[in-house]
Short mmCIF file of C-alpha atoms in Angstrom, two decimals:
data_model
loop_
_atom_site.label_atom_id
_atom_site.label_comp_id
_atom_site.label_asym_id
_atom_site.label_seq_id
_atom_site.Cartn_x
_atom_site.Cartn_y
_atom_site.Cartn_z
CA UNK A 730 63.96 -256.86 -91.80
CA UNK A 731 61.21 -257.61 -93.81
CA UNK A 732 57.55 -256.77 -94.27
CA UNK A 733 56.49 -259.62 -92.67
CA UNK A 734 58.28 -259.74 -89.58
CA UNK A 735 57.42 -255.41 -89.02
CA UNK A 736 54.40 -256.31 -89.49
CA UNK A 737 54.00 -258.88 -86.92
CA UNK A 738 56.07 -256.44 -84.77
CA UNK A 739 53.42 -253.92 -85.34
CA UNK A 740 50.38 -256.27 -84.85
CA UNK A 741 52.55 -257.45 -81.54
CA UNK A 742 52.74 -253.70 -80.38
CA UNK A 743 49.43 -252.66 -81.25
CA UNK A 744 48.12 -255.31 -79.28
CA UNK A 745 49.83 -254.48 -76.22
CA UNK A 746 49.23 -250.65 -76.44
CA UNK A 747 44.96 -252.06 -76.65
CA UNK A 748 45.53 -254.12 -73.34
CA UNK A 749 46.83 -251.47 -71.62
CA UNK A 750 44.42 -249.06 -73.07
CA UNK A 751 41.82 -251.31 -71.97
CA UNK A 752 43.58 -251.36 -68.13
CA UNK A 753 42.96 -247.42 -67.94
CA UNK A 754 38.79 -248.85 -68.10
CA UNK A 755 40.50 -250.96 -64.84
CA UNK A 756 41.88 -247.59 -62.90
CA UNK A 757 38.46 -246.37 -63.37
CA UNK A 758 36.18 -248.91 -62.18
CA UNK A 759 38.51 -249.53 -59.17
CA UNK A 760 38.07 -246.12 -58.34
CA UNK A 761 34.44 -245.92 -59.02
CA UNK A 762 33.41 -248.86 -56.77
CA UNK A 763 35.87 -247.71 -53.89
CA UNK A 764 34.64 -244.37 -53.88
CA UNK A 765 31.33 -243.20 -52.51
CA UNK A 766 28.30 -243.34 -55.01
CA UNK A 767 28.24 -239.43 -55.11
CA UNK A 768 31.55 -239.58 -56.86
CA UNK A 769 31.23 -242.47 -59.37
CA UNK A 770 30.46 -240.17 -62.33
CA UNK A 771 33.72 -238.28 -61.50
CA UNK A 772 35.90 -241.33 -61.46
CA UNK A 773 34.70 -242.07 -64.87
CA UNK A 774 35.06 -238.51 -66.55
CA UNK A 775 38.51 -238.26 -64.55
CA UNK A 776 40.33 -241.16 -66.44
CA UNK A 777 38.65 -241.04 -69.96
CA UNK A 778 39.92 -237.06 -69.73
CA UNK A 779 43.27 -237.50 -68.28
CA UNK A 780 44.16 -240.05 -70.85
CA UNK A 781 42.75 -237.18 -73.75
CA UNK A 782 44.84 -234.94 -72.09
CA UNK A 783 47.72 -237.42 -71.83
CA UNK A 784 47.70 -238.79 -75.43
CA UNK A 785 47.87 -234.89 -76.73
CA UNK A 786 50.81 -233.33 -74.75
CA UNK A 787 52.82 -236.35 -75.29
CA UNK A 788 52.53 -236.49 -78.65
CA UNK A 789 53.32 -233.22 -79.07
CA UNK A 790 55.64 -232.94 -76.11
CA UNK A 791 56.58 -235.84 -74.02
CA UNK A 792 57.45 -238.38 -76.31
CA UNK A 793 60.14 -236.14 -78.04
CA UNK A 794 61.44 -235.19 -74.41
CA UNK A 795 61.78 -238.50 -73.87
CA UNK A 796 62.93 -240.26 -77.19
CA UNK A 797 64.10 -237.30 -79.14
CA UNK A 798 61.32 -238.21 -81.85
CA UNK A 799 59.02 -235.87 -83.30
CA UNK A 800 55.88 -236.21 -85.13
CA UNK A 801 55.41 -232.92 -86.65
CA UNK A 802 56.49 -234.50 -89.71
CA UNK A 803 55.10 -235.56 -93.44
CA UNK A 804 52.57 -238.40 -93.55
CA UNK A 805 54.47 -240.58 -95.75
CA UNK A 806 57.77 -240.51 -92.64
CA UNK A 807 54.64 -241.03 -90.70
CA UNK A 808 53.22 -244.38 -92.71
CA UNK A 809 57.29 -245.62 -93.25
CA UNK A 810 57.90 -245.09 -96.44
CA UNK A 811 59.78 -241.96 -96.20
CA UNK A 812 62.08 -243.93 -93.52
CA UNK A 813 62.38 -242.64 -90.60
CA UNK A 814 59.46 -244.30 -88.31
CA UNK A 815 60.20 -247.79 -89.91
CA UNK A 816 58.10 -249.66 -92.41
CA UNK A 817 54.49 -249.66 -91.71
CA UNK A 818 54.70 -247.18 -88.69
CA UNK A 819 56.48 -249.31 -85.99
CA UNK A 820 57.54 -246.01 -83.92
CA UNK A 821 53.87 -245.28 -84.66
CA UNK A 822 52.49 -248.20 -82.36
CA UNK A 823 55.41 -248.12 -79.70
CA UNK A 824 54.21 -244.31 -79.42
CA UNK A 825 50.53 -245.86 -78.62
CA UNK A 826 52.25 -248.15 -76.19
CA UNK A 827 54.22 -245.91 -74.77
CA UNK A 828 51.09 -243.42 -73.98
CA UNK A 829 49.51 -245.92 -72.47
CA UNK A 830 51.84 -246.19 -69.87
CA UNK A 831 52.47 -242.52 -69.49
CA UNK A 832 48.41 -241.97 -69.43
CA UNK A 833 49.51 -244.24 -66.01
CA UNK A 834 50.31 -241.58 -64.01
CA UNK A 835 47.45 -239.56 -63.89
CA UNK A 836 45.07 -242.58 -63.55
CA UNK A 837 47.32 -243.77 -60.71
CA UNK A 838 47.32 -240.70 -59.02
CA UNK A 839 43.27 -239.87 -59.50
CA UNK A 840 42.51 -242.55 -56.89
CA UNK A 841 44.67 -240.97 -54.04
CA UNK A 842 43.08 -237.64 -54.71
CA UNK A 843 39.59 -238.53 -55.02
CA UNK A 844 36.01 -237.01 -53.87
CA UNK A 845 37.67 -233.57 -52.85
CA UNK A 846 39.77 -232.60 -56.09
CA UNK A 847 38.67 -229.79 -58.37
CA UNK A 848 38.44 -230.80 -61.77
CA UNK A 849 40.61 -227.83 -63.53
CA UNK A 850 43.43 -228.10 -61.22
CA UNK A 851 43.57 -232.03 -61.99
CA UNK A 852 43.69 -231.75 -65.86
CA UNK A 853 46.86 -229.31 -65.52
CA UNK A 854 48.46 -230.89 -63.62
CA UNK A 855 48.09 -233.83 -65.95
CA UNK A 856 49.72 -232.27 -68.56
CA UNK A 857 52.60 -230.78 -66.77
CA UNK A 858 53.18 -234.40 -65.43
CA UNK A 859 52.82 -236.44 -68.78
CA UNK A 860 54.37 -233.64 -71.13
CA UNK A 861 57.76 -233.17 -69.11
CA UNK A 862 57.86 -234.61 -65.79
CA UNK A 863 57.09 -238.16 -66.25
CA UNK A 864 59.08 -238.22 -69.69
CA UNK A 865 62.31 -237.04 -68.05
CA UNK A 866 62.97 -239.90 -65.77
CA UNK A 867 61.50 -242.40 -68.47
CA UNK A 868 64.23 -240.79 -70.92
CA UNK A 869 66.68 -241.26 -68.29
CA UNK A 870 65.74 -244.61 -67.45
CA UNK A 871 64.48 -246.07 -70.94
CA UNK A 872 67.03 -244.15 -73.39
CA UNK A 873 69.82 -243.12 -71.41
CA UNK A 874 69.31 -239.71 -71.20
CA UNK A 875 71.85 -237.46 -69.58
CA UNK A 876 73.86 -240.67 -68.70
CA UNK A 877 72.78 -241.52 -65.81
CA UNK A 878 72.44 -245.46 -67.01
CA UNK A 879 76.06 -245.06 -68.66
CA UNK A 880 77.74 -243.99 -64.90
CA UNK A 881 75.80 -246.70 -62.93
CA UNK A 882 77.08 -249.86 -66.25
CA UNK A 883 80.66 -248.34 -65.60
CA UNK A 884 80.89 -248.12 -62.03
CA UNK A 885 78.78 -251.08 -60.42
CA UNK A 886 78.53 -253.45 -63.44
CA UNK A 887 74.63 -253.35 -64.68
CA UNK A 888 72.60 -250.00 -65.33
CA UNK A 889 69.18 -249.83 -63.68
CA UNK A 890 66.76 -252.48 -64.90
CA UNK A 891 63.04 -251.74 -64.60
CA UNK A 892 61.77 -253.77 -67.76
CA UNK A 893 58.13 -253.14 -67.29
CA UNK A 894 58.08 -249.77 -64.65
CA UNK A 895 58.04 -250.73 -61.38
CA UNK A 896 59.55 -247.57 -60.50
CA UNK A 897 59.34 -245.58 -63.84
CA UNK A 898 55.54 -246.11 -63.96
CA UNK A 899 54.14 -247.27 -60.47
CA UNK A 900 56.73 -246.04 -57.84
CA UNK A 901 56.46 -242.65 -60.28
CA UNK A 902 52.82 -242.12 -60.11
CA UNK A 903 52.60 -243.62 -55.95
CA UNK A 904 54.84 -241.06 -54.85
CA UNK A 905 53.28 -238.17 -56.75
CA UNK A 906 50.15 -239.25 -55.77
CA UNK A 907 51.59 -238.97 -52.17
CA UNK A 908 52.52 -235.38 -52.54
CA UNK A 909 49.05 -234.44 -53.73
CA UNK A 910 47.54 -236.36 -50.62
CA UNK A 911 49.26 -234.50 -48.36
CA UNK A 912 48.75 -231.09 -49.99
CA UNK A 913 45.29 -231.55 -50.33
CA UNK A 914 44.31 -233.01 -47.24
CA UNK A 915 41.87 -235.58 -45.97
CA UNK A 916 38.05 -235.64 -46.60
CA UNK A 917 35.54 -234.41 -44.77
CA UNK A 918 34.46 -236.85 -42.01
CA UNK A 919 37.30 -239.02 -42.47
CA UNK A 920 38.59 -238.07 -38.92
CA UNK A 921 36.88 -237.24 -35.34
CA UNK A 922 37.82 -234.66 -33.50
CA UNK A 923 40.72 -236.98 -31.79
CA UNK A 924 42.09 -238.26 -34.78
CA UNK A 925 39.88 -241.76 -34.64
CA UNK A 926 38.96 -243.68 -38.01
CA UNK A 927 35.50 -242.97 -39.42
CA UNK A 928 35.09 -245.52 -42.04
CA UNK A 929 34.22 -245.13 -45.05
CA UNK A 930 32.92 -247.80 -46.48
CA UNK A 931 33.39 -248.89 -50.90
CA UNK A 932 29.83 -248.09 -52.62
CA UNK A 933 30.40 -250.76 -54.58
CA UNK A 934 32.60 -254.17 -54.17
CA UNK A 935 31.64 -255.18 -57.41
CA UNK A 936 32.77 -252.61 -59.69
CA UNK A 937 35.45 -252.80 -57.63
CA UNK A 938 35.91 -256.31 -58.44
CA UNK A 939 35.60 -255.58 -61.53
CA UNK A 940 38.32 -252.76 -62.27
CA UNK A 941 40.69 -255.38 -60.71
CA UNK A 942 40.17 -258.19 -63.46
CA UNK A 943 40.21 -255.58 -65.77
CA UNK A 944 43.80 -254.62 -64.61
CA UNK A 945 45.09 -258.26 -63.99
CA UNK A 946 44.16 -259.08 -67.95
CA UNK A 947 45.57 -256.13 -69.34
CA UNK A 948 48.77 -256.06 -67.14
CA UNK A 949 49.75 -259.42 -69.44
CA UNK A 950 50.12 -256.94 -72.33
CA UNK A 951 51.71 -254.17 -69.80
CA UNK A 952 54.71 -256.53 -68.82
CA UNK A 953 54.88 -259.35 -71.96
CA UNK A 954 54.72 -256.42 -75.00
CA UNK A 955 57.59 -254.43 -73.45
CA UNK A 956 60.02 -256.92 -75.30
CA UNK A 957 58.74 -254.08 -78.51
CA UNK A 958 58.55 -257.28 -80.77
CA UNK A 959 57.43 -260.71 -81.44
CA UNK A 960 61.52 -262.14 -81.39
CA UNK A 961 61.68 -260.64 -78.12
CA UNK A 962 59.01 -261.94 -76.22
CA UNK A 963 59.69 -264.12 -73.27
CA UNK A 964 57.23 -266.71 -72.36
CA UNK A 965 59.77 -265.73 -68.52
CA UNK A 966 57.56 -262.61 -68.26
CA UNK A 967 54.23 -264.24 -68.69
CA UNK A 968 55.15 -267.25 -66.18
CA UNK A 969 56.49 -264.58 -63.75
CA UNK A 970 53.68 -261.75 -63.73
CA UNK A 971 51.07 -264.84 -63.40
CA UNK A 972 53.02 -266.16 -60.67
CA UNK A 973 53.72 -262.69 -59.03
CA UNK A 974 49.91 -261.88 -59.13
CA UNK A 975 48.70 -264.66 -57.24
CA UNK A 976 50.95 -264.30 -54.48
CA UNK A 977 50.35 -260.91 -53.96
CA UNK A 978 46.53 -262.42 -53.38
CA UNK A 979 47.01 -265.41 -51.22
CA UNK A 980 49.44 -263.07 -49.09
CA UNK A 981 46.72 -260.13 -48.97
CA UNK A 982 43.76 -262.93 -48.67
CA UNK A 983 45.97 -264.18 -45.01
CA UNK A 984 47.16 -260.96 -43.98
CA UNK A 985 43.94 -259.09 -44.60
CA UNK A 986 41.63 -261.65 -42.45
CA UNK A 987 39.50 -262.00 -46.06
CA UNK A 988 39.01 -258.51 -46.82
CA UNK A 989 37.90 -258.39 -50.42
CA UNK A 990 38.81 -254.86 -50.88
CA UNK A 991 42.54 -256.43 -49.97
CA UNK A 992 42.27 -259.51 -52.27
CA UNK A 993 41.83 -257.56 -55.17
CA UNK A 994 44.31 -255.22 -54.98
CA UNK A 995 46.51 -257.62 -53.87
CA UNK A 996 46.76 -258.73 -57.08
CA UNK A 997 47.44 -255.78 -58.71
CA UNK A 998 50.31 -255.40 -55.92
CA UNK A 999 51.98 -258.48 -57.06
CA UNK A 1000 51.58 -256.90 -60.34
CA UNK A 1001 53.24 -254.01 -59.29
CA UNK A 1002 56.64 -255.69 -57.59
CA UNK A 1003 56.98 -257.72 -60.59
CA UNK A 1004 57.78 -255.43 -63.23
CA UNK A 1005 61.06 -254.20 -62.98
CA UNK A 1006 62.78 -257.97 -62.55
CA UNK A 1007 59.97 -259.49 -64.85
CA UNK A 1008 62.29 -260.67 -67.77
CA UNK A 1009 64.86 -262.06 -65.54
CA UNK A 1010 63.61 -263.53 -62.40
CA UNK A 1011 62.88 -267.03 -61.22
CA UNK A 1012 58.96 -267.63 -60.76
CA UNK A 1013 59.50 -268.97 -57.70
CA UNK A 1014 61.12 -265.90 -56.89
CA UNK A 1015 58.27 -263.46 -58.80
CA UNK A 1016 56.14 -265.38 -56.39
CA UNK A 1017 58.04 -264.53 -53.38
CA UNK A 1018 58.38 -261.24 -54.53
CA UNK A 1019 54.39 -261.01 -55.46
CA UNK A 1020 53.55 -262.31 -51.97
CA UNK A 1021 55.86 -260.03 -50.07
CA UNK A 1022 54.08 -257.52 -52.26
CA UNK A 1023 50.72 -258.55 -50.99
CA UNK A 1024 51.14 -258.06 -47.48
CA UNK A 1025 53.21 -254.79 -47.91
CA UNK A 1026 50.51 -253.17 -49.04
CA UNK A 1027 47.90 -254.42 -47.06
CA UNK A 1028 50.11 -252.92 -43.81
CA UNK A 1029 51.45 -249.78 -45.67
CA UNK A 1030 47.39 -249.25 -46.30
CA UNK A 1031 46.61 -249.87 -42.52
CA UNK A 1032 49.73 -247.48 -41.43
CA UNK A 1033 48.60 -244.92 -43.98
CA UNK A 1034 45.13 -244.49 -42.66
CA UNK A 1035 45.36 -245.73 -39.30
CA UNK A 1036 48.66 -244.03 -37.87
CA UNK A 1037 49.49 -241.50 -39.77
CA UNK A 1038 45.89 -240.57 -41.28
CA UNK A 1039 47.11 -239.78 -44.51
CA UNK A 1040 43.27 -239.76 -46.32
CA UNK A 1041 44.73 -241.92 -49.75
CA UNK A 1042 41.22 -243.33 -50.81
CA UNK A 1043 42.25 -246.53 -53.22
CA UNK A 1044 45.62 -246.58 -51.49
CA UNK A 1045 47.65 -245.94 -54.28
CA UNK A 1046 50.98 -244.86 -52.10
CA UNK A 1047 51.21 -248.11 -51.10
CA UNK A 1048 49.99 -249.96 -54.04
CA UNK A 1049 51.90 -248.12 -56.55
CA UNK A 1050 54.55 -246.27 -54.48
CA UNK A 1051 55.62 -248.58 -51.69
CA UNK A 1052 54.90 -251.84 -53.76
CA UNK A 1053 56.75 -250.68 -56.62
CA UNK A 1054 59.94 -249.31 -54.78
CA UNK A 1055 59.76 -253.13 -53.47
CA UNK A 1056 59.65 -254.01 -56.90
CA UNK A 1057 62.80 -251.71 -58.04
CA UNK A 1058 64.98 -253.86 -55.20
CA UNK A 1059 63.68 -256.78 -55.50
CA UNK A 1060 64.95 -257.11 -59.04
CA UNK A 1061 68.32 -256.30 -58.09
CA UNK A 1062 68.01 -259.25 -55.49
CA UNK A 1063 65.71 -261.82 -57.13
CA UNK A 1064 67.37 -261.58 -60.44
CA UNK A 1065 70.47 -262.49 -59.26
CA UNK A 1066 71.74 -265.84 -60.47
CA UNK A 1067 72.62 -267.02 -57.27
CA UNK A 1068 69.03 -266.80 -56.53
CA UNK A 1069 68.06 -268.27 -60.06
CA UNK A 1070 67.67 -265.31 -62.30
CA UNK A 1071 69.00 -264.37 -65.21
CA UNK A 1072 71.33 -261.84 -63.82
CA UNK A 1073 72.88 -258.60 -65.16
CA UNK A 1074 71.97 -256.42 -62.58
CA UNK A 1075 73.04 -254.62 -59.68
CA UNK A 1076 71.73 -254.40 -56.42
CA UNK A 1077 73.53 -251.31 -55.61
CA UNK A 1078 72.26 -249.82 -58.97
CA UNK A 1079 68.81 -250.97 -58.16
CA UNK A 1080 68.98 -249.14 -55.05
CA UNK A 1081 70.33 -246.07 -56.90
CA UNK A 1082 67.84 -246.04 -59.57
CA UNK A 1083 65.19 -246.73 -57.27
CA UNK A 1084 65.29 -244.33 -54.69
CA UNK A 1085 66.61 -241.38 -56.96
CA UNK A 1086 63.08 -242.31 -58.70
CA UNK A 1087 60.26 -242.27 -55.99
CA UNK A 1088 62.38 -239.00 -54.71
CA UNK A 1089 62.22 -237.04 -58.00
CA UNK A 1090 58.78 -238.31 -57.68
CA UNK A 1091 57.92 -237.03 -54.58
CA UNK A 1092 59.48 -233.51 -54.94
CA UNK A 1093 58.28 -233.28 -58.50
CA UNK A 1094 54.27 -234.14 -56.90
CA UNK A 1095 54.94 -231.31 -54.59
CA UNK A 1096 56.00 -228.41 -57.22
CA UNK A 1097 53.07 -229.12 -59.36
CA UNK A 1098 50.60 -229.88 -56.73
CA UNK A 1099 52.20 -227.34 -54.86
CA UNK A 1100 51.83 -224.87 -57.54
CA UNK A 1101 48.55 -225.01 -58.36
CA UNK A 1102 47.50 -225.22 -54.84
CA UNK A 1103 49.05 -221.56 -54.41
CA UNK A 1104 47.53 -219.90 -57.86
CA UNK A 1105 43.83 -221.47 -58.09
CA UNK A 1106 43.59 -223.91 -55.00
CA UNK A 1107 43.08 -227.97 -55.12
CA UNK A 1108 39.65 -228.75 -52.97
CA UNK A 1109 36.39 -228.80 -53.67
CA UNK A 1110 33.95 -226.13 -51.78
CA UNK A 1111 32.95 -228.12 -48.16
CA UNK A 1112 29.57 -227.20 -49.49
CA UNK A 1113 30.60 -229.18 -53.28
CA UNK A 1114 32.31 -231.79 -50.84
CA UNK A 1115 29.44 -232.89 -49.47
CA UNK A 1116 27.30 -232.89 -52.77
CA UNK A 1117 29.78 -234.73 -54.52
CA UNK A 1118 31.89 -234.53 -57.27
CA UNK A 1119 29.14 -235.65 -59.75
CA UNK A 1120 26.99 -233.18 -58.84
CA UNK A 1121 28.90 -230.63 -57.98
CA UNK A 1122 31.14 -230.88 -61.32
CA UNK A 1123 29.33 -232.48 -63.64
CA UNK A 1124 25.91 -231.29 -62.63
CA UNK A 1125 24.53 -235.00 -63.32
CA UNK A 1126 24.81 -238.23 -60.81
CA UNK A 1127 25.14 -242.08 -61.64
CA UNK A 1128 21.50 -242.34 -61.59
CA UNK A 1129 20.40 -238.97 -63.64
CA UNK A 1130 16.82 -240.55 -62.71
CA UNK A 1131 16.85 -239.35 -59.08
CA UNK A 1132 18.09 -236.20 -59.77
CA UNK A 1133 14.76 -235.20 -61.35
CA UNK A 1134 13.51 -236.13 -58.08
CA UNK A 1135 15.23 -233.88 -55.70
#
């Protein structure tokens, strides 16, 4: 290969690892207009530090769980010219990529757990979940570790194709996320005495706004620059996540009776679904998909809070979880050619792959959660509760000029 052509790999890669960076901004300002204005400050420090903390022990750790490549090496194997991590540093920028999407999880998860999580608690169990837990079913998954892709090619015809995460990234992070709902329970207020809604309402609908552009733009890079290079990128995946996104609105716009908060995550639940099956699906079908995407997770929210008063504050086991174990199957059904994909999949490995994720998920949420729940505890003081997370943690509010004044 020559300079040239790395080189426009690199610039191809870099790019996509700055959109996605850019979509962790997105997780935060979602968060930050959805939560109450006491915890806006938190929402902030939460994502810039997980990602810190994410970048770090998956350099060090997760990546090389995952890929079998270290970096604890000589800075000319570094740069490429000793060899191993390709001319000008190729492995360098699909490492930045790669963060990006395992900084994910945590960001993902922060929005189910927030206003009542202590800070500490949240930061190790970032690392534990980015430096081993999230990069053993991405190895599985993405390399082929422990064979798992081999068995399903040889005995049902196709591996388990999740091009973009669906379920690696999204279902991953929903169903952890669920597990840390459940373990910390809901906030105060949330509930009456009899088990009746007390709304909450967003502080702000345009930051929420806001974080949900910021997703929708970067999510382009998220999906497109998984081909890894500039002869791999499909024009399919662009036309598909587009069309994906914008059903997942008009769906949420319809079955949420106009709720803004839906419409914009909508989106992002379109975005969701069409991941896995983004290379190889129809758009007609990425819009069915994105649509049916829409209005799951504008129910799975109602059912969350409403029936079984499960206190998930951005919804993120529905977003994430539910829409992308929708996204998982739907791959192995919309990519069919019969229905005018591409084909080379499996339904039955779909459903393998997919529900073997979101339940390592879910049992892997509950030993870390679980964990640190028993040694140091999860929740805020009632007394820090109602303060807020800005104050209460980080001893300064979104508007440090009215703290003076108290």
């Amino acid at each position: 290969m020559s300079n040239s052509s790395v080189g426009g790999d690199v610039f191809f890669v870099l790019m996509g690892a700055i959109l996605v960076f850019a979509m962790h901004g997105g997780f935060a300002f979602l968060e930050v207009g959805t939560v109450r204005h006491k915890n806006q400050v938190n929402a902030l420090v939460k994502i810039l530090v997980d990602f810190a903390i994410s970048t770090v022990v998956y350099f060090f750790v997760g990546y090389s769980f995952a890929y079998g490549t270290s970096f604890l090496v000589d800075a000319a194997t570094l740069s490429g010219s000793g060899g191993d991590f390709e001319l000008q540093g190729l492995t360098l920028v699909k490492f930045f990529f790669l963060t990006t999407f395992a900084a994910a999880i945590p960001a993902i998860i922060s929005g189910g757990i927030a206003e009542r999580m202590k800070f500490l608690p949240q930061c190790l169990a970032t690392a534990a979940l980015v430096g081993i837990g999230y990069p053993l079913f991405e190895g599985i998954v993405w390399n082929g570790n422990f064979g798992l892709q081999s068995w399903l090619e040889l005995t049902f015809g196709a591996g388990f194709h999740d091009f973009a995460g669906s379920v690696v990234v999204h279902a991953v992070g929903g169903w952890i996320a669920l597990a840390a709902v459940l373990l910390l329970g809901t906030r105060l207020g949330r509930y009456d005495a009899k088990g009746r809604v007390i709304g909450i309402p967003p502080s702000s609908i345009l930051w929420l706004a806001l974080g949900s552009w910021m997703l929708c733009v970067g999510w382009f890079g998220f999906n497109v620059m998984t081909a890894g290079s500039l002869g791999a990128a499909s024009g399919l995946v662009a036309i598909n996540s587009l069309m994906a996104m914008v059903g997942g609105i008009l769906t949420a716009l319809v079955v949420g009776r106009n709720d803004p908060g839906f419409v914009h995550n909508g989106a992002l639940a379109g975005l969701v679904a069409v991941c896995a099956g983004s290379d190889i699906m129809h758009p007609v079908g990425s819009l069915i998909v994105g649509g049916l995407a829409g209005a799951l997770f504008v129910k799975g929210f109602e059912l969350c809070q409403n029936k079984l008063k499960i206190d998930d504050v951005l919804g993120v086991w529905p977003l994430h979880g539910l829409c992308g174990l929708w996204g998982g199957i739907a791959a192995g059904i919309f990519g069919l050619e019969s229905l005018g994909g591409l084909g080379g999949v499996s339904l039955v490995s779909q459903l393998i792959g997919t529900f073997a994720g979101v339940a390592y998920a879910f049992a892997l949420g509950l030993v870390v959660y679980g964990g640190l729940k028993a040694v140091m505890g999860l929740r805020l003081s009632a007394e820090d509760e109602r303060k807020g997370a800005d104050l209460a943690i980080h001893k300064i509010s979104a508007t440090p000029e009215s703290d003076i004044l108290r």
